C-alpha cells in the first residue's frame, strides 16, 4: 500500500462521511462503495496466502478472517 493509496482512501472516506452526515448519501453511491469493497476484499483474500507465506513470524496477521470479523470490518 502506498502513501497515495492511503491518502485517496482517507479523502474518499472524508467525502462519504460528510455526505452521509449531511443527509446527501444516495443509493447509487452506496452500491458503488459496496462493489469496490467486495472487489478489494476478494483481491486481498486471493493474495493473503502468498502474503502469509512471505511474512515469516508475522504469518498470523494474514490468516483468513472469520465470518464475524468480515461482518465487523464491513461497517468500517
PDB file of C-alpha atoms in Angstrom:
ATOM      1  CA  UNK A   1       0.000   0.000   0.000  1.00  0.00           C
ATOM      2  CA  UNK A   2       1.403   3.339  -0.999  1.00  0.00           C
ATOM      3  CA  UNK A   3       1.041   6.736   0.623  1.00  0.00           C
ATOM      4  CA  UNK A   4      -1.040   7.850  -2.367  1.00  0.00           C
ATOM      5  CA  UNK A   5      -3.429   4.945  -1.825  1.00  0.00           C
ATOM      6  CA  UNK A   6      -3.873   5.818   1.842  1.00  0.00           C
ATOM      7  CA  UNK A   7      -4.442   9.492   1.029  1.00  0.00           C
ATOM      8  CA  UNK A   8      -7.023   8.581  -1.614  1.00  0.00           C
ATOM      9  CA  UNK A   9      -8.772   6.276   0.837  1.00  0.00           C
ATOM     10  CA  UNK A  10      -8.861   8.923   3.571  1.00  0.00           C
ATOM     11  CA  UNK A  11     -10.143  11.571   1.151  1.00  0.00           C
ATOM     12  CA  UNK A  12     -12.901   9.257  -0.092  1.00  0.00           C
ATOM     13  CA  UNK A  13     -13.842   8.361   3.470  1.00  0.00           C
ATOM     14  CA  UNK A  14     -13.985  12.049   4.399  1.00  0.00           C
ATOM     15  CA  UNK A  15     -16.268  12.854   1.461  1.00  0.00           C
ATOM     16  CA  UNK A  16     -18.531   9.873   2.158  1.00  0.00           C
ATOM     17  CA  UNK A  17     -18.786  10.679   5.849  1.00  0.00           C
ATOM     18  CA  UNK A  18     -19.564  14.324   5.112  1.00  0.00           C
ATOM     19  CA  UNK A  19     -22.308  13.385   2.651  1.00  0.00           C
ATOM     20  CA  UNK A  20     -23.771  10.797   4.994  1.00  0.00           C
ATOM     21  CA  UNK A  21     -23.859  13.166   7.955  1.00  0.00           C
ATOM     22  CA  UNK A  22     -25.267  15.888   5.712  1.00  0.00           C
ATOM     23  CA  UNK A  23     -28.079  13.618   4.526  1.00  0.00           C
ATOM     24  CA  UNK A  24     -26.763  13.684   0.955  1.00  0.00           C
ATOM     25  CA  UNK A  25     -25.975   9.999   0.522  1.00  0.00           C
ATOM     26  CA  UNK A  26     -27.665   8.267  -2.371  1.00  0.00           C
ATOM     27  CA  UNK A  27     -28.277   4.642  -3.257  1.00  0.00           C
ATOM     28  CA  UNK A  28     -26.004   4.663  -6.310  1.00  0.00           C
ATOM     29  CA  UNK A  29     -23.052   5.893  -4.257  1.00  0.00           C
ATOM     30  CA  UNK A  30     -23.637   3.228  -1.624  1.00  0.00           C
ATOM     31  CA  UNK A  31     -23.897   0.498  -4.296  1.00  0.00           C
ATOM     32  CA  UNK A  32     -20.610   1.676  -5.816  1.00  0.00           C
ATOM     33  CA  UNK A  33     -18.928   1.597  -2.398  1.00  0.00           C
ATOM     34  CA  UNK A  34     -20.269  -1.910  -1.804  1.00  0.00           C
ATOM     35  CA  UNK A  35     -18.950  -3.135  -5.159  1.00  0.00           C
ATOM     36  CA  UNK A  36     -15.500  -1.649  -4.512  1.00  0.00           C
ATOM     37  CA  UNK A  37     -15.396  -3.144  -1.016  1.00  0.00           C
ATOM     38  CA  UNK A  38     -16.350  -6.592  -2.289  1.00  0.00           C
ATOM     39  CA  UNK A  39     -13.785  -6.485  -5.093  1.00  0.00           C
ATOM     40  CA  UNK A  40     -10.966  -5.305  -2.841  1.00  0.00           C
ATOM     41  CA  UNK A  41     -11.826  -7.918  -0.210  1.00  0.00           C
ATOM     42  CA  UNK A  42     -11.816 -10.662  -2.837  1.00  0.00           C
ATOM     43  CA  UNK A  43      -8.449  -9.455  -4.158  1.00  0.00           C
ATOM     44  CA  UNK A  44      -6.963  -9.408  -0.671  1.00  0.00           C
ATOM     45  CA  UNK A  45      -8.256 -12.880   0.174  1.00  0.00           C
ATOM     46  CA  UNK A  46      -6.827 -14.206  -3.090  1.00  0.00           C
ATOM     47  CA  UNK A  47      -3.387 -12.825  -2.185  1.00  0.00           C
ATOM     48  CA  UNK A  48      -3.410 -13.468   1.556  1.00  0.00           C
ATOM     49  CA  UNK A  49      -1.949 -16.986   1.260  1.00  0.00           C
ATOM     50  CA  UNK A  50       1.098 -15.709  -0.599  1.00  0.00           C
ATOM     51  CA  UNK A  51       1.447 -12.809   1.811  1.00  0.00           C
ATOM     52  CA  UNK A  52       1.304 -15.181   4.776  1.00  0.00           C
ATOM     53  CA  UNK A  53       3.982 -17.398   3.249  1.00  0.00           C
ATOM     54  CA  UNK A  54       6.318 -14.428   2.859  1.00  0.00           C
ATOM     55  CA  UNK A  55       5.544 -12.899   6.264  1.00  0.00           C
ATOM     56  CA  UNK A  56       7.650 -15.236   8.389  1.00  0.00           C
ATOM     57  CA  UNK A  57       6.864 -14.643  12.071  1.00  0.00           C
ATOM     58  CA  UNK A  58       4.009 -12.313  11.143  1.00  0.00           C
ATOM     59  CA  UNK A  59       2.122 -15.001   9.224  1.00  0.00           C
ATOM     60  CA  UNK A  60      -0.736 -14.917  11.758  1.00  0.00           C
ATOM     61  CA  UNK A  61      -1.652 -11.426  10.501  1.00  0.00           C
ATOM     62  CA  UNK A  62      -2.772 -12.944   7.205  1.00  0.00           C
ATOM     63  CA  UNK A  63      -4.998 -15.785   8.318  1.00  0.00           C
ATOM     64  CA  UNK A  64      -8.441 -15.750   6.787  1.00  0.00           C
ATOM     65  CA  UNK A  65     -10.891 -13.645   8.794  1.00  0.00           C
ATOM     66  CA  UNK A  66     -13.880 -15.332  10.362  1.00  0.00           C
ATOM     67  CA  UNK A  67     -17.359 -14.505   9.118  1.00  0.00           C
ATOM     68  CA  UNK A  68     -17.851 -12.354  12.235  1.00  0.00           C
ATOM     69  CA  UNK A  69     -14.635 -10.439  11.560  1.00  0.00           C
ATOM     70  CA  UNK A  70     -15.687  -9.843   7.959  1.00  0.00           C
ATOM     71  CA  UNK A  71     -19.074  -8.582   9.135  1.00  0.00           C
ATOM     72  CA  UNK A  72     -17.499  -6.267  11.725  1.00  0.00           C
ATOM     73  CA  UNK A  73     -14.979  -4.940   9.195  1.00  0.00           C
ATOM     74  CA  UNK A  74     -17.644  -4.172   6.578  1.00  0.00           C
ATOM     75  CA  UNK A  75     -19.005  -1.309   8.667  1.00  0.00           C
ATOM     76  CA  UNK A  76     -15.688   0.485   8.915  1.00  0.00           C
TER      77      UNK A  76
END
